[in-house]
Coordinates of C-alpha atoms in Angstrom, one line a residue:
X1 CA 55.3 26.6 11.9
X2 CA 58.3 28.5 13.2
X3 CA 57.9 26.8 16.6
X4 CA 57.7 23.4 14.9
X5 CA 60.9 24.2 12.9
X6 CA 62.7 25.2 16.0
X7 CA 61.7 22.0 17.8
X8 CA 62.8 19.8 14.9
X9 CA 66.1 21.6 14.6
X10 CA 66.8 21.3 18.3
X11 CA 65.9 17.6 18.2
X12 CA 68.3 17.0 15.4
X13 CA 71.1 18.8 17.2
X14 CA 70.5 17.1 20.5
X15 CA 69.9 13.6 19.2
X16 CA 71.6 13.5 15.9
X17 CA 68.9 11.0 15.0
X18 CA 66.0 12.8 13.3
X19 CA 63.1 10.4 12.8
X20 CA 62.1 9.6 9.2
X21 CA 58.5 9.5 8.0
X22 CA 57.3 5.8 8.0
X23 CA 54.1 4.0 7.0
X24 CA 53.9 6.0 3.8
X25 CA 50.5 5.0 2.5
X26 CA 48.4 6.0 5.6
X27 CA 50.5 9.1 6.4
X28 CA 51.1 10.4 2.8
X29 CA 49.9 8.4 -0.1
X30 CA 46.2 7.9 0.7
X31 CA 45.5 11.6 1.7
X32 CA 47.6 12.8 -1.3
X33 CA 45.7 10.6 -3.7
X34 CA 42.4 11.9 -2.4
X35 CA 43.6 15.6 -2.6
X36 CA 44.9 15.2 -6.2
X37 CA 41.8 13.4 -7.4
X38 CA 39.5 16.1 -6.0
X39 CA 41.7 18.9 -7.5
X40 CA 41.6 17.2 -10.9
X41 CA 37.8 17.1 -10.8
X42 CA 37.6 20.7 -9.6
X43 CA 40.3 22.4 -11.7
X44 CA 42.5 22.1 -14.7
X45 CA 45.2 20.3 -12.7
X46 CA 48.4 19.7 -14.6
X47 CA 50.9 18.6 -12.2
X48 CA 53.3 17.4 -9.6
X49 CA 54.9 18.7 -6.5
X50 CA 58.4 19.2 -5.2
X51 CA 59.9 21.6 -2.6
X52 CA 61.8 24.7 -3.8
X53 CA 61.6 23.8 -7.5
X54 CA 59.9 25.0 -10.7
X55 CA 57.4 23.9 -13.2
X56 CA 58.6 21.4 -15.9
X57 CA 56.5 20.7 -19.0
X58 CA 55.4 17.1 -19.7
X59 CA 58.3 15.4 -21.5
X60 CA 61.0 17.2 -19.7
X61 CA 61.4 14.1 -17.7
X62 CA 60.1 11.4 -20.1
X63 CA 61.3 8.6 -17.7
X64 CA 59.1 9.9 -14.8
X65 CA 56.2 7.5 -14.4
X66 CA 53.3 8.2 -12.0
X67 CA 51.9 5.4 -10.0
X68 CA 48.2 5.2 -8.9
X69 CA 48.2 2.5 -6.3
X70 CA 45.3 0.3 -5.3
X71 CA 45.8 -1.0 -1.8
X72 CA 44.6 -4.4 -0.5
X73 CA 42.3 -2.5 1.8
X74 CA 40.6 -0.9 -1.2
X75 CA 42.2 2.5 -0.6
X76 CA 44.1 4.5 -3.2
X77 CA 47.6 5.9 -2.9
X78 CA 50.2 7.6 -5.2
X79 CA 53.9 7.3 -5.9
X80 CA 56.4 7.9 -8.7
X81 CA 58.8 5.6 -10.6
X82 CA 61.5 5.7 -13.3
X83 CA 61.1 3.9 -16.6
X84 CA 64.2 1.7 -17.3
X85 CA 62.9 -0.1 -20.4
X86 CA 59.7 -0.7 -22.4
X87 CA 58.7 -3.3 -19.8
X88 CA 60.4 -2.3 -16.5
X89 CA 60.3 0.6 -14.0
X90 CA 62.1 1.2 -10.7
X91 CA 60.3 2.5 -7.6
X92 CA 60.6 2.5 -3.9
X93 CA 59.8 -0.7 -2.1
X94 CA 57.7 1.2 0.4
X95 CA 55.3 2.1 -2.4
X96 CA 54.4 -1.6 -2.6
X97 CA 54.6 -2.4 1.1
X98 CA 55.1 0.3 3.8
X99 CA 55.2 -1.9 6.8
X100 CA 51.5 -1.6 7.5
X101 CA 49.8 -1.3 4.1
X102 CA 50.1 -3.7 1.2
X103 CA 49.5 -2.6 -2.4
X104 CA 47.4 -4.9 -4.6
X105 CA 48.2 -3.3 -8.0
X106 CA 49.8 -0.3 -9.7
X107 CA 48.5 1.8 -12.6
X108 CA 51.6 3.2 -14.3
X109 CA 51.0 6.6 -15.9
X110 CA 53.3 7.5 -18.8
X111 CA 53.5 10.9 -20.5
X112 CA 50.8 12.7 -18.6
X113 CA 50.5 15.6 -16.3
X114 CA 47.4 14.2 -14.7
X115 CA 47.6 11.2 -12.3
X116 CA 44.0 10.1 -12.6
X117 CA 43.4 10.7 -16.4
X118 CA 45.3 11.0 -19.6
X119 CA 48.6 9.6 -20.9
X120 CA 49.3 6.0 -21.4
X121 CA 48.0 4.0 -18.4
X122 CA 49.1 0.4 -17.8
X123 CA 47.9 -1.7 -14.9
X124 CA 50.2 -4.3 -13.3
X125 CA 50.5 -6.3 -10.1
X126 CA 54.0 -7.7 -11.0
X127 CA 56.3 -6.0 -8.4
X128 CA 59.4 -7.4 -6.9
X129 CA 60.8 -5.8 -3.8
X130 CA 64.5 -6.1 -2.7
X131 CA 64.7 -9.2 -0.4
X132 CA 66.6 -7.1 2.2
X133 CA 64.2 -4.2 2.3
X134 CA 63.4 -3.0 5.8
X135 CA 60.2 -1.0 6.2
X136 CA 61.3 0.2 9.6
X137 CA 64.5 1.9 8.4
X138 CA 63.8 2.1 4.7
X139 CA 67.1 0.5 3.9
X140 CA 67.2 -1.3 0.5
X141 CA 64.1 0.6 -0.5
X142 CA 63.9 -0.4 -4.1
X143 CA 61.4 -2.5 -6.1
X144 CA 61.2 -3.5 -9.8
X145 CA 57.9 -3.2 -11.7
X146 CA 57.2 -5.3 -14.7
X147 CA 54.5 -4.3 -17.2
X148 CA 53.2 -4.8 -20.7
X149 CA 55.4 -3.1 -23.3
X150 CA 54.9 0.7 -23.7
X151 CA 56.3 2.3 -26.9
X152 CA 58.7 5.2 -26.7
X153 CA 57.7 8.7 -27.8
X154 CA 58.9 12.3 -27.3
X155 CA 57.3 12.2 -23.8
X156 CA 58.0 8.6 -22.9
X157 CA 61.6 7.4 -22.7
X158 CA 63.8 5.3 -20.5
X159 CA 66.4 6.8 -18.2
X160 CA 70.0 5.6 -18.5
X161 CA 71.6 3.6 -15.6
X162 CA 75.1 4.3 -14.2
X163 CA 78.0 2.7 -16.1
X164 CA 81.8 3.0 -16.4
X165 CA 83.4 5.5 -14.0
X166 CA 80.0 6.5 -12.6
X167 CA 79.6 3.1 -10.9
X168 CA 82.4 4.1 -8.5
X169 CA 81.3 7.6 -7.8
X170 CA 79.6 8.7 -4.6
X171 CA 78.4 11.9 -6.4
X172 CA 79.1 14.1 -3.4
X173 CA 79.1 17.7 -4.5
X174 CA 77.3 16.9 -7.8
X175 CA 74.1 18.6 -8.8
X176 CA 71.2 16.3 -9.6
X177 CA 67.6 16.8 -10.7
X178 CA 64.6 15.3 -8.8
X179 CA 61.1 15.2 -10.3
X180 CA 57.9 13.8 -8.9
X181 CA 54.2 13.8 -8.2
X182 CA 54.3 15.2 -4.6
X183 CA 53.6 18.4 -2.8
X184 CA 55.4 21.8 -3.2
X185 CA 55.1 22.7 0.5
X186 CA 53.9 21.1 3.7
X187 CA 50.6 23.0 3.5
X188 CA 50.3 23.1 -0.3
X189 CA 47.1 22.9 -2.2
X190 CA 46.9 22.3 -5.9
X191 CA 46.5 25.3 -8.2
X192 CA 45.4 25.5 -11.8
X193 CA 47.9 25.2 -14.6
X194 CA 50.5 23.6 -12.3
X195 CA 52.9 21.4 -14.4
X196 CA 55.3 18.7 -13.3
X197 CA 57.8 20.1 -10.9
X198 CA 61.5 19.6 -10.7
X199 CA 64.4 20.8 -8.6
X200 CA 68.2 20.8 -8.6
X201 CA 69.7 19.3 -5.5
X202 CA 73.3 19.0 -4.4
X203 CA 74.4 15.5 -3.3
X204 CA 76.1 15.5 0.1
X205 CA 78.2 12.9 1.8
X206 CA 76.6 10.1 3.9
X207 CA 78.6 11.4 6.9
X208 CA 76.9 14.8 6.6
X209 CA 73.5 13.1 6.1
X210 CA 74.1 10.9 9.2
X211 CA 74.4 14.0 11.3
X212 CA 70.6 14.4 10.8
X213 CA 69.4 10.8 10.5
X214 CA 72.0 8.8 12.3
X215 CA 72.0 5.0 11.7
X216 CA 69.2 5.2 9.1
X217 CA 72.0 6.3 6.7
X218 CA 73.9 3.2 5.3
X219 CA 76.3 2.9 2.4
X220 CA 73.4 2.2 0.0
X221 CA 71.8 5.5 1.0
X222 CA 72.3 8.7 -1.0
X223 CA 71.3 12.1 0.4
X224 CA 70.9 15.6 -1.0
X225 CA 71.2 18.9 0.8
X226 CA 67.9 20.4 2.2
X227 CA 68.9 24.0 1.5
X228 CA 69.9 26.1 -1.5
X229 CA 70.8 29.5 -0.4
X230 CA 68.1 30.7 2.0
X231 CA 65.3 28.4 0.8
X232 CA 64.5 24.8 1.6
X233 CA 64.7 22.3 -1.3
X234 CA 64.0 18.6 -1.7
X235 CA 61.5 16.0 -2.3
X236 CA 58.2 15.9 -0.5
X237 CA 55.0 13.9 0.2
X238 CA 54.0 12.0 -2.9
X239 CA 57.5 12.0 -4.6
X240 CA 58.3 8.6 -3.2
X241 CA 59.8 6.2 -5.7
X242 CA 60.6 8.9 -8.2
X243 CA 63.9 9.7 -9.9
X244 CA 67.1 11.6 -8.9
X245 CA 69.2 12.0 -12.0
X246 CA 72.5 13.6 -13.1
X247 CA 73.5 14.7 -16.6
X248 CA 76.5 12.8 -18.0
X249 CA 77.7 12.6 -21.6
X250 CA 74.5 14.1 -22.9
X251 CA 72.2 11.6 -21.1
X252 CA 70.2 11.6 -17.9
X253 CA 71.5 9.0 -15.6
X254 CA 69.5 7.7 -12.6
X255 CA 71.4 7.8 -9.4
X256 CA 68.7 7.8 -6.7
X257 CA 65.2 6.5 -5.9
X258 CA 63.3 8.9 -3.7
X259 CA 63.0 7.1 -0.3
X260 CA 62.7 9.2 2.9
X261 CA 62.6 12.6 4.5
X262 CA 62.2 14.1 7.9
X263 CA 59.1 13.4 10.0
X264 CA 59.0 17.1 10.7
X265 CA 58.1 17.9 7.1
X266 CA 59.6 18.9 3.8
X267 CA 60.3 22.6 4.5
X268 CA 62.6 22.2 7.6
X269 CA 65.7 22.2 5.4
X270 CA 66.8 18.7 6.3
X271 CA 68.3 16.4 3.7
X272 CA 66.3 14.2 1.3
X273 CA 67.1 10.5 1.3
X274 CA 67.3 8.2 -1.7
X275 CA 68.2 4.6 -2.4
X276 CA 71.7 4.8 -4.1
X277 CA 71.2 3.2 -7.5
X278 CA 74.9 2.2 -8.0
X279 CA 74.6 0.0 -4.8
X280 CA 71.8 -1.9 -6.5
X281 CA 73.1 -2.3 -10.1
X282 CA 73.6 -6.1 -9.9
X283 CA 70.1 -6.5 -8.5
X284 CA 68.6 -4.2 -11.1
X285 CA 70.4 -5.7 -14.1
X286 CA 69.3 -9.2 -13.1
X287 CA 65.7 -8.1 -13.4
X288 CA 65.7 -6.0 -16.6

């Protein structure tokens, strides 16, 4: 692992163009779905995964909605999403189409620690990707999900969208919280009594992010630092489509949709990439 980290770091310094992980379903979602399903059958699994974070009880992020994905090939994959209203959720476009694998339907999982059982579970195949989404660069990596109405509760609630002064903020230097249904390390298994995970991440400038990922970073990209002190932090495999939110005026406000990370893995200390929600507000509002 140390040798791999060294190679990845040298590649980033030499090329300033760290490759991002593409073709999500075959490289991440399908194996993650199989791993999570088996763990739920074998143990009292309660959770989700994120790098460098901590457990969060169900309801801590009531807008986090799990996605169990049925692919056109018949395979199963997993992602996350954010509840925007009783009938709409926002996710990453690559959860629906990753450039090689097309989803046929989503099952949205509300208010549950388990991905394959429990909670309120709503199937849908009504998904609209951004028309300028590019699966090769993951630019414009957003998609809107429409579903039958789900009532709010203490563990199911919509997230706020940016408004007012936040619409003009780049959030650089701000601390935000990510939550998701991914891994807690590159080699993680799933343990008993593992609850949903979350982590605080500091937003960095796009210029700083471009030092790692080069031209992949565009104005509608938002990035967070991959290190907090001496430990790596960030999103990981399976977190795709999930929320990055800041606290403002007593509310959680969605500022990012989990989009990409380094092809070298989650624990190399590289930034995590998100679709910048403020860049897509007209597109989002037109579909609510």
